[in-house]
mmCIF file of C-alpha atoms and ligand atoms in Angstrom:
data_model
loop_
_atom_site.group_PDB
_atom_site.id
_atom_site.type_symbol
_atom_site.label_atom_id
_atom_site.label_comp_id
_atom_site.label_asym_id
_atom_site.label_seq_id
_atom_site.Cartn_x
_atom_site.Cartn_y
_atom_site.Cartn_z
ATOM 1 C CA MET A 1 3.033 -64.927 45.498
ATOM 2 C CA THR A 2 4.544 -61.990 47.337
ATOM 3 C CA ILE A 3 7.076 -59.673 45.628
ATOM 4 C CA ALA A 4 9.891 -61.306 47.727
ATOM 5 C CA ALA A 5 8.864 -64.869 46.568
ATOM 6 C CA HIS A 6 8.787 -63.579 42.864
ATOM 7 C CA ILE A 7 12.405 -62.243 43.337
ATOM 8 C CA THR A 8 13.655 -65.400 45.033
ATOM 9 C CA SER A 9 12.204 -67.578 42.269
ATOM 10 C CA LEU A 10 13.587 -65.349 39.647
ATOM 11 C CA ARG A 11 16.987 -65.526 41.135
ATOM 12 C CA LYS A 12 16.923 -69.313 40.841
ATOM 13 C CA ARG A 13 16.153 -69.005 37.204
ATOM 14 C CA ILE A 14 18.745 -66.397 36.280
ATOM 15 C CA PRO A 15 22.562 -67.031 36.434
ATOM 16 C CA GLN A 16 24.444 -65.228 39.169
ATOM 17 C CA GLU A 17 26.393 -63.096 36.670
ATOM 18 C CA VAL A 18 23.436 -61.709 34.913
ATOM 19 C CA GLN A 19 22.191 -58.566 36.833
ATOM 20 C CA ILE A 20 18.429 -58.215 37.541
ATOM 21 C CA ILE A 21 17.055 -54.704 37.235
ATOM 22 C CA ALA A 22 13.532 -54.618 38.835
ATOM 23 C CA VAL A 23 11.440 -52.410 36.604
ATOM 24 C CA SER A 24 9.072 -50.562 39.099
ATOM 25 C CA LYS A 25 7.451 -48.039 36.869
ATOM 26 C CA THR A 26 3.876 -47.219 37.774
ATOM 27 C CA LYS A 27 4.359 -49.155 41.026
ATOM 28 C CA PRO A 28 3.960 -47.533 44.515
ATOM 29 C CA ILE A 29 6.874 -46.978 46.774
ATOM 30 C CA GLU A 30 5.698 -49.859 49.176
ATOM 31 C CA ALA A 31 6.250 -52.276 46.264
ATOM 32 C CA LEU A 32 9.817 -51.070 45.842
ATOM 33 C CA LEU A 33 10.477 -51.205 49.532
ATOM 34 C CA GLU A 34 9.312 -54.822 49.531
ATOM 35 C CA ALA A 35 11.686 -55.622 46.753
ATOM 36 C CA TYR A 36 14.433 -53.890 48.620
ATOM 37 C CA GLN A 37 13.853 -55.838 51.733
ATOM 38 C CA ALA A 38 14.069 -58.998 49.678
ATOM 39 C CA GLY A 39 17.609 -57.954 48.652
ATOM 40 C CA GLN A 40 16.964 -56.078 45.336
ATOM 41 C CA ARG A 41 19.112 -52.996 45.034
ATOM 42 C CA ALA A 42 18.743 -52.001 41.256
ATOM 43 C CA PHE A 43 15.468 -50.322 40.182
ATOM 44 C CA GLY A 44 14.449 -49.298 36.633
ATOM 45 C CA GLU A 45 12.208 -46.479 35.892
ATOM 46 C CA ASN A 46 11.056 -45.031 32.462
ATOM 47 C CA LYS A 47 10.128 -41.623 33.506
ATOM 48 C CA VAL A 48 12.340 -38.981 34.985
ATOM 49 C CA GLN A 49 9.403 -37.437 37.028
ATOM 50 C CA GLU A 50 8.509 -40.867 38.627
ATOM 51 C CA MET A 51 12.178 -41.548 39.521
ATOM 52 C CA LEU A 52 12.608 -38.247 41.027
ATOM 53 C CA GLN A 53 9.529 -38.762 43.230
ATOM 54 C CA LYS A 54 10.768 -42.163 44.415
ATOM 55 C CA GLN A 55 14.448 -41.603 44.771
ATOM 56 C CA PRO A 56 14.304 -39.630 48.017
ATOM 57 C CA LEU A 57 11.950 -42.242 49.505
ATOM 58 C CA MET A 58 14.277 -45.286 49.096
ATOM 59 C CA PRO A 59 17.385 -46.135 51.050
ATOM 60 C CA PRO A 60 20.565 -44.420 49.842
ATOM 61 C CA ASP A 61 22.161 -47.430 48.375
ATOM 62 C CA THR A 62 19.309 -47.989 45.784
ATOM 63 C CA ALA A 63 20.777 -47.969 42.302
ATOM 64 C CA TRP A 64 18.595 -46.163 39.824
ATOM 65 C CA HIS A 65 18.517 -47.130 36.216
ATOM 66 C CA LEU A 66 16.715 -44.927 33.695
ATOM 67 C CA ILE A 67 15.465 -47.368 31.004
ATOM 68 C CA GLY A 68 13.009 -45.065 28.937
ATOM 69 C CA HIS A 69 13.445 -42.355 26.466
ATOM 70 C CA LEU A 70 15.250 -39.299 28.027
ATOM 71 C CA GLN A 71 14.657 -35.698 26.842
ATOM 72 C CA THR A 72 17.690 -33.556 26.983
ATOM 73 C CA ASN A 73 15.909 -30.945 29.140
ATOM 74 C CA LYS A 74 15.573 -33.501 31.901
ATOM 75 C CA VAL A 75 19.116 -34.808 32.056
ATOM 76 C CA LYS A 76 20.184 -32.358 34.753
ATOM 77 C CA TYR A 77 17.675 -33.833 37.237
ATOM 78 C CA ILE A 78 18.924 -37.372 37.311
ATOM 79 C CA VAL A 79 22.669 -36.929 36.544
ATOM 80 C CA PRO A 80 23.459 -36.347 40.307
ATOM 81 C CA PHE A 81 22.317 -39.730 41.359
ATOM 82 C CA VAL A 82 21.576 -42.091 38.433
ATOM 83 C CA SER A 83 23.383 -45.402 38.279
ATOM 84 C CA LEU A 84 23.105 -46.187 34.687
ATOM 85 C CA ILE A 85 21.179 -44.586 31.704
ATOM 86 C CA HIS A 86 20.157 -47.530 29.428
ATOM 87 C CA SER A 87 18.446 -45.353 26.694
ATOM 88 C CA VAL A 88 21.053 -43.110 25.176
ATOM 89 C CA ASP A 89 19.711 -42.788 21.567
ATOM 90 C CA SER A 90 21.357 -39.691 20.250
ATOM 91 C CA PHE A 91 24.645 -37.873 19.998
ATOM 92 C CA LYS A 92 22.811 -34.781 21.428
ATOM 93 C CA LEU A 93 21.614 -36.680 24.530
ATOM 94 C CA LEU A 94 25.036 -38.069 25.174
ATOM 95 C CA ALA A 95 26.448 -34.568 24.930
ATOM 96 C CA GLU A 96 24.093 -33.255 27.312
ATOM 97 C CA ILE A 97 24.808 -35.886 29.866
ATOM 98 C CA ASN A 98 28.339 -35.198 29.603
ATOM 99 C CA LYS A 99 27.887 -31.511 29.998
ATOM 100 C CA GLU A 100 25.690 -31.901 33.136
ATOM 101 C CA ALA A 101 27.983 -34.590 34.595
ATOM 102 C CA MET A 102 31.011 -32.373 34.081
ATOM 103 C CA ARG A 103 29.152 -29.502 35.897
ATOM 104 C CA ILE A 104 29.001 -31.538 39.144
ATOM 105 C CA ASP A 105 32.178 -33.442 38.555
ATOM 106 C CA ARG A 106 30.704 -36.881 38.248
ATOM 107 C CA LYS A 107 31.114 -39.647 35.650
ATOM 108 C CA VAL A 108 27.855 -41.049 34.411
ATOM 109 C CA GLU A 109 27.590 -44.555 33.124
ATOM 110 C CA CYS A 110 25.437 -44.997 30.029
ATOM 111 C CA LEU A 111 24.335 -47.576 27.479
ATOM 112 C CA LEU A 112 23.673 -46.969 23.723
ATOM 113 C CA GLN A 113 20.255 -47.986 22.910
ATOM 114 C CA LEU A 114 20.179 -49.814 19.593
ATOM 115 C CA HIS A 115 17.073 -50.209 17.540
ATOM 116 C CA ILE A 116 16.740 -54.017 16.757
ATOM 117 C CA ALA A 117 12.948 -54.524 16.712
ATOM 118 C CA SER A 118 10.759 -54.490 13.473
ATOM 119 C CA GLU A 119 8.376 -51.973 15.131
ATOM 120 C CA GLU A 120 8.748 -48.388 14.112
ATOM 121 C CA SER A 121 7.849 -47.046 17.412
ATOM 122 C CA LYS A 122 10.937 -48.145 19.445
ATOM 123 C CA PHE A 123 13.661 -45.537 20.064
ATOM 124 C CA GLY A 124 17.271 -46.375 19.407
ATOM 125 C CA LEU A 125 20.170 -45.911 17.191
ATOM 126 C CA SER A 126 21.006 -47.949 14.188
ATOM 127 C CA PHE A 127 24.274 -49.877 14.173
ATOM 128 C CA ASP A 128 25.620 -47.245 11.671
ATOM 129 C CA GLU A 129 24.655 -44.401 13.857
ATOM 130 C CA ALA A 130 26.327 -46.007 16.820
ATOM 131 C CA HIS A 131 29.511 -46.338 14.896
ATOM 132 C CA GLN A 132 29.303 -42.652 13.697
ATOM 133 C CA LEU A 133 28.889 -41.516 17.311
ATOM 134 C CA LEU A 134 31.686 -43.727 18.636
ATOM 135 C CA ARG A 135 34.254 -42.777 16.055
ATOM 136 C CA SER A 136 33.539 -39.054 16.175
ATOM 137 C CA ASP A 137 36.198 -36.661 17.637
ATOM 138 C CA GLN A 138 33.625 -35.162 19.933
ATOM 139 C CA PHE A 139 32.960 -38.573 21.493
ATOM 140 C CA ARG A 140 36.500 -38.890 22.452
ATOM 141 C CA HIS A 141 36.343 -35.624 24.445
ATOM 142 C CA PHE A 142 33.510 -36.627 26.496
ATOM 143 C CA THR A 143 35.232 -37.035 29.720
ATOM 144 C CA HIS A 144 32.319 -37.355 32.002
ATOM 145 C CA VAL A 145 30.257 -40.192 30.553
ATOM 146 C CA LYS A 146 31.310 -43.850 30.434
ATOM 147 C CA VAL A 147 29.712 -46.057 27.653
ATOM 148 C CA LYS A 148 29.485 -49.471 29.379
ATOM 149 C CA GLY A 149 27.650 -51.288 26.646
ATOM 150 C CA LEU A 150 24.386 -51.580 24.676
ATOM 151 C CA MET A 151 20.813 -51.901 25.405
ATOM 152 C CA GLY A 152 18.036 -53.102 23.036
ATOM 153 C CA MET A 153 14.380 -54.409 22.950
ATOM 154 C CA ALA A 154 13.099 -57.142 20.795
ATOM 155 C CA THR A 155 9.963 -57.019 18.747
ATOM 156 C CA PHE A 156 6.747 -57.607 20.878
ATOM 157 C CA THR A 157 5.711 -60.944 19.232
ATOM 158 C CA ASP A 158 5.075 -64.547 19.941
ATOM 159 C CA ASP A 159 7.600 -65.483 17.274
ATOM 160 C CA ILE A 160 10.371 -66.867 19.484
ATOM 161 C CA GLN A 161 12.660 -67.369 16.474
ATOM 162 C CA GLN A 162 12.298 -63.610 15.485
ATOM 163 C CA VAL A 163 13.105 -62.478 19.211
ATOM 164 C CA ARG A 164 16.044 -64.800 19.086
ATOM 165 C CA ARG A 165 17.310 -63.517 15.796
ATOM 166 C CA GLU A 166 17.077 -59.866 17.101
ATOM 167 C CA PHE A 167 18.910 -60.686 20.290
ATOM 168 C CA LEU A 168 21.585 -62.492 18.450
ATOM 169 C CA GLN A 169 21.854 -59.441 16.204
ATOM 170 C CA LEU A 170 22.325 -57.208 19.199
ATOM 171 C CA LYS A 171 24.968 -59.577 20.701
ATOM 172 C CA ASP A 172 26.878 -59.449 17.409
ATOM 173 C CA TYR A 173 26.751 -55.526 17.412
ATOM 174 C CA PHE A 174 28.020 -55.591 20.972
ATOM 175 C CA ASP A 175 31.010 -57.832 20.084
ATOM 176 C CA GLU A 176 31.772 -55.853 17.134
ATOM 177 C CA ILE A 177 31.604 -52.474 18.916
ATOM 178 C CA LYS A 178 33.675 -53.908 21.821
ATOM 179 C CA ASN A 179 36.360 -55.127 19.397
ATOM 180 C CA THR A 180 36.368 -51.920 17.461
ATOM 181 C CA TYR A 181 36.281 -49.229 20.094
ATOM 182 C CA PHE A 182 36.656 -50.841 23.564
ATOM 183 C CA ALA A 183 39.050 -53.846 22.949
ATOM 184 C CA ASP A 184 41.167 -53.102 26.043
ATOM 185 C CA ASP A 185 38.420 -51.811 28.097
ATOM 186 C CA VAL A 186 37.167 -54.340 30.687
ATOM 187 C CA LYS A 187 34.480 -51.876 31.742
ATOM 188 C CA PHE A 188 32.596 -52.191 28.473
ATOM 189 C CA ASP A 189 30.787 -55.232 29.710
ATOM 190 C CA THR A 190 27.144 -54.650 29.784
ATOM 191 C CA LEU A 191 24.544 -55.963 27.388
ATOM 192 C CA SER A 192 20.995 -54.978 28.705
ATOM 193 C CA MET A 193 18.467 -57.146 26.938
ATOM 194 C CA GLY A 194 15.516 -59.172 27.991
ATOM 195 C CA MET A 195 12.218 -58.447 29.806
ATOM 196 C CA SER A 196 9.583 -60.522 31.677
ATOM 197 C CA GLY A 197 8.494 -62.150 28.494
ATOM 198 C CA ASP A 198 11.749 -62.785 26.780
ATOM 199 C CA PHE A 199 14.543 -62.779 29.383
ATOM 200 C CA GLU A 200 15.407 -66.565 29.008
ATOM 201 C CA ILE A 201 15.971 -66.135 25.273
ATOM 202 C CA ALA A 202 18.031 -62.965 25.988
ATOM 203 C CA ILE A 203 20.237 -64.751 28.406
ATOM 204 C CA ALA A 204 20.832 -67.606 26.048
ATOM 205 C CA CYS A 205 21.868 -64.906 23.521
ATOM 206 C CA GLY A 206 24.416 -63.323 25.859
ATOM 207 C CA SER A 207 22.570 -60.791 27.867
ATOM 208 C CA THR A 208 24.360 -59.590 31.092
ATOM 209 C CA MET A 209 21.470 -57.476 32.496
ATOM 210 C CA VAL A 210 17.757 -58.121 32.344
ATOM 211 C CA ARG A 211 14.955 -55.598 32.984
ATOM 212 C CA ILE A 212 12.132 -57.372 34.708
ATOM 213 C CA GLY A 213 8.896 -55.681 35.662
ATOM 214 C CA SER A 214 5.672 -57.601 35.669
ATOM 215 C CA LEU A 215 7.305 -60.902 36.764
ATOM 216 C CA ILE A 216 8.389 -59.253 39.941
ATOM 217 C CA PHE A 217 5.617 -56.651 40.606
ATOM 218 C CA GLY A 218 2.662 -58.029 38.680
ATOM 219 C CA GLU A 219 0.972 -56.748 35.763
ATOM 220 C CA ARG A 220 0.706 -52.927 35.357
ATOM 221 C CA ASN A 221 -2.619 -51.290 34.794
ATOM 222 C CA TYR A 222 -1.428 -49.335 31.810
ATOM 223 C CA ASN A 223 1.099 -49.935 29.150
ATOM 224 C CA HIS A 224 4.394 -47.738 29.101
HETATM 225 C C1 PLP B 301 8.549 -51.689 31.020
HETATM 226 C C2 PLP B 301 9.922 -51.998 30.608
HETATM 227 C C3 PLP B 301 10.506 -53.271 30.796
HETATM 228 C C4 PLP B 301 9.984 -54.328 31.704
HETATM 229 O O1 PLP B 301 8.755 -54.883 31.093
HETATM 230 P P1 PLP B 301 8.151 -56.136 31.777
HETATM 231 O O2 PLP B 301 7.665 -56.876 30.565
HETATM 232 O O3 PLP B 301 6.991 -55.808 32.703
HETATM 233 O O4 PLP B 301 9.208 -56.936 32.408
HETATM 234 C C5 PLP B 301 11.768 -53.424 30.469
HETATM 235 N N1 PLP B 301 12.471 -52.569 29.658
HETATM 236 C C6 PLP B 301 11.855 -51.422 29.349
HETATM 237 C C7 PLP B 301 12.736 -50.375 28.516
HETATM 238 C C8 PLP B 301 10.622 -51.072 29.769
HETATM 239 O O5 PLP B 301 9.948 -49.791 29.387
#
């Protein structure tokens, strides 16, 4: 099946209101262009360097989503064009995004990445850390970032019930954070959860944005 056919079949399986981010990490520009020609506009990359290489080669209305761990010293390179940073996992990182966005008078949309998996290795804030960040005085003075919601990754496991529990946990966190800090804010509306192997569970648990790589572009040669 072609990339275009994969996208068409995915769109049939995913409700209209759930946004699909095509995760194009490790894939050549030809693959991204093929997806673009099939109507796909939002692309996810997990490395700043790779995003910077691809961005000038794609049409200007391509939306770039940074989904991987972001180092503070690389923030300045993506702030001018990035659509959404899914992986804000520290106060320091959010402060840096705000600083660089202010410098160029842009408001950068972000998600807080919460740690929901049982694996140690995945980045993310705990629920308590997210609360601490959101209720801090400094956060209220961040005029150039817009926190739009949360992102999380479930444990890599065949145990569907565990994946479901973790996604439901993240949905609960999302609702509680929305009610506590963003009650009147219609723009706090994004819950980024679900990948190729678990997007259907994620959508059933309330996901509004899925990050799909291998189901669109095929398997990657190495794991990121
Ligand atoms: C690679 C990656 C994905 C997509 O993974 P697939 O299993 O290929 O769909 C989604 N989210 C993040 C954060 C990733 O790094």
